[in-house]
GROMACS .gro file of C-alpha atoms in nm:
model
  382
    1UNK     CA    1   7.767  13.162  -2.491
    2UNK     CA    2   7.374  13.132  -2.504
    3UNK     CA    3   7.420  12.731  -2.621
    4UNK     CA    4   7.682  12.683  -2.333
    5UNK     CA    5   7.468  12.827  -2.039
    6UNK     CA    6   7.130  12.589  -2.160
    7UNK     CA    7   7.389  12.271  -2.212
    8UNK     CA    8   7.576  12.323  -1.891
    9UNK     CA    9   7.250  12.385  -1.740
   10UNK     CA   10   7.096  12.046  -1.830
   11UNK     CA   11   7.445  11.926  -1.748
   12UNK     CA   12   7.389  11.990  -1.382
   13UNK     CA   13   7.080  11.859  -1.359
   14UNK     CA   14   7.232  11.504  -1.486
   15UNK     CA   15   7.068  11.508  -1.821
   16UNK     CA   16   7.290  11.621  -2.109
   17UNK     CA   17   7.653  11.739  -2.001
   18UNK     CA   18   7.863  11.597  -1.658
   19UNK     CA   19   8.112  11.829  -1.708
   20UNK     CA   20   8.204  12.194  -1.772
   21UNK     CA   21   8.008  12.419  -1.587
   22UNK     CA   22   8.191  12.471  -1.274
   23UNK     CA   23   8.256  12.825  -1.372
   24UNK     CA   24   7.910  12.955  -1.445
   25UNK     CA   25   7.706  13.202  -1.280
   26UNK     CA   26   7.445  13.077  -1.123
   27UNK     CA   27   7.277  13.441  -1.198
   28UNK     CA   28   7.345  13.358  -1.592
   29UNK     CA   29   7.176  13.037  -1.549
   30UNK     CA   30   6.910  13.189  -1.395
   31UNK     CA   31   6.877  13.463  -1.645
   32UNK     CA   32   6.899  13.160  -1.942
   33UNK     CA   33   6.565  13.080  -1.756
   34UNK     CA   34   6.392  13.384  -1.771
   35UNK     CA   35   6.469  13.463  -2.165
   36UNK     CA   36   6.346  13.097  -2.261
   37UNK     CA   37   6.059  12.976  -2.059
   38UNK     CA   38   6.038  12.699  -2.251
   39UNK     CA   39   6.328  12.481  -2.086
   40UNK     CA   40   6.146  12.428  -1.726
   41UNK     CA   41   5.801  12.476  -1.730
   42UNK     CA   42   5.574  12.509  -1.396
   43UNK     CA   43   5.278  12.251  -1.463
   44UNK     CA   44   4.951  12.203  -1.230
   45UNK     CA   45   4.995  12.524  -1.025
   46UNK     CA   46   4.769  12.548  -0.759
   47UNK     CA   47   4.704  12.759  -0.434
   48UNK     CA   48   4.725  12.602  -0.102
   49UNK     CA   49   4.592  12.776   0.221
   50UNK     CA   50   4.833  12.646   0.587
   51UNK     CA   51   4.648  12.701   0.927
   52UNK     CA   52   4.865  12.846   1.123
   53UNK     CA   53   4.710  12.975   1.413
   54UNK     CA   54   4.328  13.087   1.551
   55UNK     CA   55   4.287  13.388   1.803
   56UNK     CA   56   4.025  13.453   1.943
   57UNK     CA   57   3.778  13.832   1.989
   58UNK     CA   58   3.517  13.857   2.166
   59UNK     CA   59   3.192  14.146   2.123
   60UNK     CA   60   3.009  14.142   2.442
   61UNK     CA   61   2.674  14.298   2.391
   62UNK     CA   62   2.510  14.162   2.693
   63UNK     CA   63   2.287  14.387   2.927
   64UNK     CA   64   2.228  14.647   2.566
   65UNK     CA   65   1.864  14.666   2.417
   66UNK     CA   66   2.012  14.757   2.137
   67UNK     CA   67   2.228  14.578   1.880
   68UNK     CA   68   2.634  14.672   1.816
   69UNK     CA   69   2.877  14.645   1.475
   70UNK     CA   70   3.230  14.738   1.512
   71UNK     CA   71   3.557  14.703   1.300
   72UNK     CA   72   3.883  14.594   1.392
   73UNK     CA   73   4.228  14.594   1.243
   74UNK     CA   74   4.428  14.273   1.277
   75UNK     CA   75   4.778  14.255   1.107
   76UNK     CA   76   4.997  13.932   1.049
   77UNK     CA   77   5.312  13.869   0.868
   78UNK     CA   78   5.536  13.572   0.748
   79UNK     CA   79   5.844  13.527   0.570
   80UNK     CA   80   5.844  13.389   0.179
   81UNK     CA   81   6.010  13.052   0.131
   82UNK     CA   82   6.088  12.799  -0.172
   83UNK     CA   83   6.081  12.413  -0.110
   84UNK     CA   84   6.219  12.188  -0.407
   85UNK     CA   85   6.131  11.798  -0.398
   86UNK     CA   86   6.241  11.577  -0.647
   87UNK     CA   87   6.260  11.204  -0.692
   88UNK     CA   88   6.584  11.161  -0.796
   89UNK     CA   89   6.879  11.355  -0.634
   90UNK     CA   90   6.944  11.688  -0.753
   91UNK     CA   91   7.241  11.800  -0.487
   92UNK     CA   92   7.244  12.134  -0.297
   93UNK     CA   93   7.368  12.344  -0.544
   94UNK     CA   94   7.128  12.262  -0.828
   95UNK     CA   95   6.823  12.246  -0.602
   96UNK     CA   96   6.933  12.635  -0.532
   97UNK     CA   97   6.935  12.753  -0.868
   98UNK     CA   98   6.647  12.599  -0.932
   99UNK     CA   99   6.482  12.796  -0.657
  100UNK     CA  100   6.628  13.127  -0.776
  101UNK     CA  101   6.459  13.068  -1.085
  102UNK     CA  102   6.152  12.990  -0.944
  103UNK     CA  103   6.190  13.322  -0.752
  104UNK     CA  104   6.244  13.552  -1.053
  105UNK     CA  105   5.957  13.365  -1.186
  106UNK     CA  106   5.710  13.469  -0.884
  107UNK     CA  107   5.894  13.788  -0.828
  108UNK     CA  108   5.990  13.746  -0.471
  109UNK     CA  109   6.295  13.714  -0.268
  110UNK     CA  110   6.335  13.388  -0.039
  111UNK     CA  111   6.265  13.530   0.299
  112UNK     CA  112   6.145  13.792   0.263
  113UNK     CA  113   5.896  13.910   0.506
  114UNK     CA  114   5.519  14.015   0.367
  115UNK     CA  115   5.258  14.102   0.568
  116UNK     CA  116   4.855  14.134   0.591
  117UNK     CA  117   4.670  14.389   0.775
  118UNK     CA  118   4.277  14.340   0.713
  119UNK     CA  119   3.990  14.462   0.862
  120UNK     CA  120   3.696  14.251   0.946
  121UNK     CA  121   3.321  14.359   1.063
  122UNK     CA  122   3.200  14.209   1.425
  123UNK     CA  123   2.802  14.242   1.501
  124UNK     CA  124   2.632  14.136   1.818
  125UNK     CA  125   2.268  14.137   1.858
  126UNK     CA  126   2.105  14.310   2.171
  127UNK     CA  127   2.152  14.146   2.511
  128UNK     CA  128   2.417  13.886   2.367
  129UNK     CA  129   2.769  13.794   2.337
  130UNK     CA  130   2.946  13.702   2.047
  131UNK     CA  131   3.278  13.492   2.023
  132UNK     CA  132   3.440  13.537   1.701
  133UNK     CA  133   3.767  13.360   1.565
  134UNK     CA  134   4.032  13.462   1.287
  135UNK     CA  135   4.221  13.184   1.159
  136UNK     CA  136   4.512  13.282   0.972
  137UNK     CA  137   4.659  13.079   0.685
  138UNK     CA  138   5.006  13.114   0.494
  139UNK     CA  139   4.950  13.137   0.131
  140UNK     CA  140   5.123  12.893  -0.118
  141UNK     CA  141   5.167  12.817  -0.465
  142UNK     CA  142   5.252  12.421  -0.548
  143UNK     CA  143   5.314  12.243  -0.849
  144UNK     CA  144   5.532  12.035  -1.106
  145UNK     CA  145   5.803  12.128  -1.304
  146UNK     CA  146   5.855  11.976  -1.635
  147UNK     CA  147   6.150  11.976  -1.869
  148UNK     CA  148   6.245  11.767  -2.175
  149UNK     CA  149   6.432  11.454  -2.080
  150UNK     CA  150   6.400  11.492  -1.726
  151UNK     CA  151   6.383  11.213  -1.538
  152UNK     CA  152   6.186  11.121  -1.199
  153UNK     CA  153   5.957  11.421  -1.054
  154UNK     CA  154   6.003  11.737  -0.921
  155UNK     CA  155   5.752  11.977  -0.735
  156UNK     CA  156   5.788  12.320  -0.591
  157UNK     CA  157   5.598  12.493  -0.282
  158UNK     CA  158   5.619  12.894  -0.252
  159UNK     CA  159   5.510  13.039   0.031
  160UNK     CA  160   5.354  13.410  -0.084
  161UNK     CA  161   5.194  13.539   0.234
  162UNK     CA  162   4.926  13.547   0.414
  163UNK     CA  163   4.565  13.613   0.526
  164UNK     CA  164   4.306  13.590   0.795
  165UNK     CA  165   3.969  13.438   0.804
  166UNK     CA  166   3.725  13.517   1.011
  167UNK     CA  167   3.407  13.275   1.201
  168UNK     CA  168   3.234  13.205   1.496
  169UNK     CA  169   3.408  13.069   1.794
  170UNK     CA  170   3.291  12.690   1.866
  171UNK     CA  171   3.217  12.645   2.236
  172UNK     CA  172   3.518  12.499   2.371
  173UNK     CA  173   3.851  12.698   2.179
  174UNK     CA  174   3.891  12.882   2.481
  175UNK     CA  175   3.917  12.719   2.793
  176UNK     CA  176   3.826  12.964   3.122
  177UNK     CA  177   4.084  13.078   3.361
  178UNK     CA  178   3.987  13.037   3.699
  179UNK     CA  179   4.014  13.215   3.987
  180UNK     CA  180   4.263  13.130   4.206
  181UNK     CA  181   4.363  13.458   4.389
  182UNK     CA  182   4.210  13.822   4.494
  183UNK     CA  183   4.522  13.959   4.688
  184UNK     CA  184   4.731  14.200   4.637
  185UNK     CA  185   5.024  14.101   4.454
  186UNK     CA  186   5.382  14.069   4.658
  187UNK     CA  187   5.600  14.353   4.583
  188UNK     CA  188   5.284  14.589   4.539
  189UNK     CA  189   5.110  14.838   4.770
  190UNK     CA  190   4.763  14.911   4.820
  191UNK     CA  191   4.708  15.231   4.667
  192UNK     CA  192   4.340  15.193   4.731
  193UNK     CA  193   4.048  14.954   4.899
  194UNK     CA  194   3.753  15.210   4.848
  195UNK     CA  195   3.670  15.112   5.235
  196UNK     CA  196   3.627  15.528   5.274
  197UNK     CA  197   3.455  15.740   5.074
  198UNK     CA  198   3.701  16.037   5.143
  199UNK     CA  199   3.967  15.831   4.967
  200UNK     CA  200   3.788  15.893   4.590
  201UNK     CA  201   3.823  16.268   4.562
  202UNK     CA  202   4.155  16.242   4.775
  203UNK     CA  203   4.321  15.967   4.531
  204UNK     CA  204   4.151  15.978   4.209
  205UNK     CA  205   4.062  16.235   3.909
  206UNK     CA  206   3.813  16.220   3.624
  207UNK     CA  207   3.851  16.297   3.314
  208UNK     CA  208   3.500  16.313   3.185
  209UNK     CA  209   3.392  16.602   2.984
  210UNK     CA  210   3.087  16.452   2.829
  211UNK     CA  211   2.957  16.301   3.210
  212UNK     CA  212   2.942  15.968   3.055
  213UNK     CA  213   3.027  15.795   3.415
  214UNK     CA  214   2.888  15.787   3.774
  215UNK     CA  215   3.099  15.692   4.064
  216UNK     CA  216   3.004  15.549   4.409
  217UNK     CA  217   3.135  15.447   4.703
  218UNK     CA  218   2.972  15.172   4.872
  219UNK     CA  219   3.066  14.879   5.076
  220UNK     CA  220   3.426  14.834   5.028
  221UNK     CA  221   3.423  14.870   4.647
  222UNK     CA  222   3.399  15.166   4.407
  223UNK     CA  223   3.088  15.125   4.174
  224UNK     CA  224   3.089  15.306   3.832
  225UNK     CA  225   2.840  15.323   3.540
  226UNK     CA  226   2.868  15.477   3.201
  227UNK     CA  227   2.636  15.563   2.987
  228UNK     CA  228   2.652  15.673   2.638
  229UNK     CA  229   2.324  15.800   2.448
  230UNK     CA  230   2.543  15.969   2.154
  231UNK     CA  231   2.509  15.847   1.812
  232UNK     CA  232   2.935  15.783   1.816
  233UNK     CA  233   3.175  15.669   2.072
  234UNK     CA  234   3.265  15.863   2.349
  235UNK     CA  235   3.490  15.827   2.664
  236UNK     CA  236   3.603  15.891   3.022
  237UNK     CA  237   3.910  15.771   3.273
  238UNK     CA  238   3.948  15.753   3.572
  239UNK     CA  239   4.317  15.839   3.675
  240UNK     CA  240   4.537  15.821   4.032
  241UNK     CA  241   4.703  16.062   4.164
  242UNK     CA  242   5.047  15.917   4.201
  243UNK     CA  243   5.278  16.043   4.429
  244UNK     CA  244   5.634  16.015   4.328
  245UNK     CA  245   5.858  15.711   4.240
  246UNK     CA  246   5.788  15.502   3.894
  247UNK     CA  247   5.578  15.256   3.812
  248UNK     CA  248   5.677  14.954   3.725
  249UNK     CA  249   5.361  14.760   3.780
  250UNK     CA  250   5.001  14.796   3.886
  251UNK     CA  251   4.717  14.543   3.975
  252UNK     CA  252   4.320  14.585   4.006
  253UNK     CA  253   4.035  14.367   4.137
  254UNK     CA  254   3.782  14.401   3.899
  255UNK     CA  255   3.419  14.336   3.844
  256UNK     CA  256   3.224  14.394   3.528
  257UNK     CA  257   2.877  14.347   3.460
  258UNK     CA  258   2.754  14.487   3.143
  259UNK     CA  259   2.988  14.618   2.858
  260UNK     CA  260   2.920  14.837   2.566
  261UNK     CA  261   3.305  14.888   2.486
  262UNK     CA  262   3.609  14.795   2.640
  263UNK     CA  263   3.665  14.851   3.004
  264UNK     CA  264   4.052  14.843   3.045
  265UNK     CA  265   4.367  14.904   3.271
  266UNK     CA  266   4.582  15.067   3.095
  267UNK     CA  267   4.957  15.121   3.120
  268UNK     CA  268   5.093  15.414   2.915
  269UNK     CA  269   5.510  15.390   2.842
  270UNK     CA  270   5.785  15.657   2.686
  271UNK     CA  271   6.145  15.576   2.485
  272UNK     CA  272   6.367  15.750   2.661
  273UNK     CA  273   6.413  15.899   2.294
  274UNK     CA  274   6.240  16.131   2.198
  275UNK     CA  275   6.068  16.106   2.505
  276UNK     CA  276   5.698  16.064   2.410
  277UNK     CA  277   5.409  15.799   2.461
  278UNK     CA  278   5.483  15.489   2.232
  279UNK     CA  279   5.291  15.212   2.345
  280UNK     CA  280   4.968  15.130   2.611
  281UNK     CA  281   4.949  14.805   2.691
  282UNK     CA  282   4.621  14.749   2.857
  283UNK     CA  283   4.388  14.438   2.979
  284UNK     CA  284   4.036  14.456   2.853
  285UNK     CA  285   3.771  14.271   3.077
  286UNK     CA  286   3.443  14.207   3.014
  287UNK     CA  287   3.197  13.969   3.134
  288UNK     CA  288   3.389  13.664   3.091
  289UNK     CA  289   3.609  13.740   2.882
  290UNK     CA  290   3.978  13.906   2.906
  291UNK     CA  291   4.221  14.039   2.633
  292UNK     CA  292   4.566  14.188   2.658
  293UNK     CA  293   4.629  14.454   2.370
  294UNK     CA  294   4.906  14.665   2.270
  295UNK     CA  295   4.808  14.995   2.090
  296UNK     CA  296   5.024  15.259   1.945
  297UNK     CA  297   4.922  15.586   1.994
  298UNK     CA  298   5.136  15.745   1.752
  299UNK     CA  299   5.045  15.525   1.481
  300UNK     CA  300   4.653  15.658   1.521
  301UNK     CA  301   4.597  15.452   1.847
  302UNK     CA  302   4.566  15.115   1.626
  303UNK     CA  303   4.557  14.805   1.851
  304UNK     CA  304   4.689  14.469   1.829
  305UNK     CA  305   4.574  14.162   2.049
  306UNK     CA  306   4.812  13.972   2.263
  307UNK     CA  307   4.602  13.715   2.456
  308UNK     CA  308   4.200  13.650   2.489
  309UNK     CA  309   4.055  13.389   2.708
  310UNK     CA  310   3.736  13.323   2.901
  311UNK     CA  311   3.730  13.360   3.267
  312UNK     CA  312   3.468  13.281   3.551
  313UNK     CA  313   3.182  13.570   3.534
  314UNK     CA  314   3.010  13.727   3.778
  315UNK     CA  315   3.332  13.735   4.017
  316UNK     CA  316   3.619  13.973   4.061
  317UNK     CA  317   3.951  13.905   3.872
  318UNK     CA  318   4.278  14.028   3.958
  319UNK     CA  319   4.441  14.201   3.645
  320UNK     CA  320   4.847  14.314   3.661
  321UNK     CA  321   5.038  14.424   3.427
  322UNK     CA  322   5.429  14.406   3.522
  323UNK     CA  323   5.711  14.553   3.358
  324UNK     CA  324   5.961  14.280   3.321
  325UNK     CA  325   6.317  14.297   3.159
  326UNK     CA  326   6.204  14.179   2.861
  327UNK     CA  327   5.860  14.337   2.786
  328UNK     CA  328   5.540  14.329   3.001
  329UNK     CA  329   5.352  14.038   3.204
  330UNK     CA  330   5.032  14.026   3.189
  331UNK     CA  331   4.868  13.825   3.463
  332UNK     CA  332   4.546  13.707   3.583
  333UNK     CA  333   4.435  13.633   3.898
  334UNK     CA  334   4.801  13.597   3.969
  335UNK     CA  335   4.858  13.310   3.674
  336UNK     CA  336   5.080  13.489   3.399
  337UNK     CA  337   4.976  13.470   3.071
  338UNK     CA  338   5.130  13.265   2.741
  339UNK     CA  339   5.101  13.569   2.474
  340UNK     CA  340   4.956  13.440   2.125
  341UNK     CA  341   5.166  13.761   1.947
  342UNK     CA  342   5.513  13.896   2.080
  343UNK     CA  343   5.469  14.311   2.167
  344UNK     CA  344   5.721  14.582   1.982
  345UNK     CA  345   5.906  14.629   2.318
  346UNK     CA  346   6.204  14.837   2.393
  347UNK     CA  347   6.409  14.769   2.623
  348UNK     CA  348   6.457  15.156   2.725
  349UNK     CA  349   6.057  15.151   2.760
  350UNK     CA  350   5.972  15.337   3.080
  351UNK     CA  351   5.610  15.329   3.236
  352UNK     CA  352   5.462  15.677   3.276
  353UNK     CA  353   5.114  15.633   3.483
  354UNK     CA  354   4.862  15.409   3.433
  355UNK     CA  355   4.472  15.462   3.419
  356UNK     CA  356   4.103  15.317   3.384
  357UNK     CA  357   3.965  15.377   3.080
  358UNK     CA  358   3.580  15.336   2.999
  359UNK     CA  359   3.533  15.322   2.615
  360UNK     CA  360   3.133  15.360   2.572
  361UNK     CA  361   3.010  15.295   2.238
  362UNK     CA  362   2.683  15.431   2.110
  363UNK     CA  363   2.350  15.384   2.275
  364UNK     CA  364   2.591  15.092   2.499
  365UNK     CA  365   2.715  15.121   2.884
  366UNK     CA  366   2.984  15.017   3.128
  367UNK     CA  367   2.880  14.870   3.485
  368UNK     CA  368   3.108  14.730   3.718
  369UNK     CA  369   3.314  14.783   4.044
  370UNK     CA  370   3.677  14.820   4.152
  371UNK     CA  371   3.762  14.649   4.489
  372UNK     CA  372   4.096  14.763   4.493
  373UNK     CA  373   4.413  14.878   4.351
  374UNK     CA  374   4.796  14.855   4.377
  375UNK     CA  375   5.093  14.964   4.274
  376UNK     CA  376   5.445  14.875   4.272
  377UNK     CA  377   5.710  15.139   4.184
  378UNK     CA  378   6.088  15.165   4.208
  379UNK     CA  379   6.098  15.379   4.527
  380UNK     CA  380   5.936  15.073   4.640
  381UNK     CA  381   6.217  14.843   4.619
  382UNK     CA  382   6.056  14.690   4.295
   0.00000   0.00000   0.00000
């Protein structure tokens, strides 16, 4: 039986037998393979990196006398895959048994999905701002096959995952989004344009327990500074106080200044089961610079970028963040944004309030201003 399986083998590759094998297993020939390793042999294996994509993080230090290292978590996956290429034709059916073989030889199952999750090290000197990159690359194995009497050439490619390298950002990766709008969006209300002072304590709470953050008042716009001296991070919010309906979308003109963490509008949501937080998706601005992120915070509050991109600084930028049948918009300055990953939406996702977060880290601060804020709910027609 042993003799028949290598001979009809052979036979279907057009080399010994025409005839006779109709009836084999392809899993028997494939297990012929693996107990004699001799018959196909994989010859100048090498590994082969494929860009795929580049996304872009920035670490704005600017405005900090001293200097800042972070980590971050990035996570990317791809599917395994086996390519045959031969010189002479080897028909459908062959070229698939050859790949199964291949496959028990690497271990892997064609496409199946692997994935990387790495962490890499950001630094930023004091008073500067540093634009790195992280080029991902699939991961493949090429090479020859070889067997006695065969004919023409034949090559493999196996696609075995994936990593992420990381580098500094050249110049001009990123182009700037300009700004093209500062109203408030259609559909929205103005929950607040800071023109009294009453409106703060009337409209707002603050959850600071450490008194990282002052707030002020002043012409039209409220001004807010943080300021961490601890030795780790630390944090405040600043949260509405909403007054019935639910959201379904929320916009802020924003300045920022000086960052020594993320400042961020943030958009918590529930499943409807069991009921409890599952995702924030939030915009991060800094001087600059703007990133859309969604984090789990039952999975330890890990983040995952969606979008960066420069845009004009020293002005005030319009961020939004819309729920949309489909998962959430992200716009800026009333341009909607191409996403570089797709979130884990659901469609029973329901947003539950939305905030300001101010994210200090170490020995860093957080100056800006807020020149208003809307809101658009479903008791608003939205």
């Amino acid at each position: 039986m042993r003799k028949r399986l290598v001979l009809c083998w052979w036979g279907m590759l057009g080399m010994l037998l025409l005839a006779g094998c109709d009836n084999t297993p392809p899993q028997a020939l494939v297990a012929t393979l693996t107990t004699e390793p001799g018959l196909v042999q994989r010859v100048n294996q090498r590994t082969e990196s494929v860009w795929i994509d580049s996304i872009p993080i920035v670490l704005d230090n600017t405005g900090n006398a001293l200097p800042v290292t972070t980590q971050i978590e990035r996570e990317r996956a791809t599917t395994t895959t086996i390519r045959i290429t031969a010189t002479a034709e080897l028909g459908a059916e062959i070229t698939e048994m050859i790949k199964a073989g291949i496959a028990l030889e690497f271990g892997i199952e064609e496409e199946e999905t692997v994935s990387s999750r790495q962490e890499f090290t950001l630094s930023a000197a004091a008073d500067t701002r540093v634009v790195y990159v992280i080029d991902w690359y699939e991961t493949w194995q090429v090479g020859d096959l070889q067997a006695s009497g065969l004919e023409g050439e034949l090559h493999y490619e196996v696609r075995t995952g994936i990593r992420g390298d990381l580098r500094l950002a050249r110049p001009d990766e990123v182009p700037a989004i300009e700004q093209t709008v500062v109203d408030v969006p259609e559909g929205h209300l103005l929950y607040d344009d800071f023109s009294s002072p009453a409106s703060f304590t009337s409209w707002w709470g603050v959850n600071d327990d450490q008194g990282l953050c002052t707030f002020a008042t002043e012409d039209g716009s409220l001004q807010f500074r943080c300021q961490n001296t601890a030795g780790e991070d630390r944090g405040a919010a600043l949260h509405p106080h909403l007054a019935g309906g639910r959201p379904l979308g929320v916009a802020a003109a924003m300045l920022v200044t000086q960052t020594g963490g993320p400042m961020q509008l943030s958009t918590n949501w529930y499943s409807a089961d069991p009921g409890t937080i599952e995702r924030a998706y939030q915009f991060r601005l800094q001087p600059g610079v703007v990133e859309a992120v969604e984090c789990f915070p039952l999975e330890g509050w890990h983040c995952e970028s969606l979008y960066w991109g420069e845009v004009e600084p020293g002005v005030a930028h319009v961020l939004q963040i819309e729920r949309q049948a489909d998962g959430p918009e992200f716009r800026v300055d009333g341009q909607p944004l191409t996403l570089t990953a797709q979130p884990a939406w659901s469609d029973d996702f329901t947003m539950r309030d939305w905030n300001f977060p101010f994210w200090v880290w170490p020995q860093n601060r957080i100056i800006g201003q807020l020149e208003w804020v809307s809101s658009r709910d479903s008791e608003q027609g939205g």
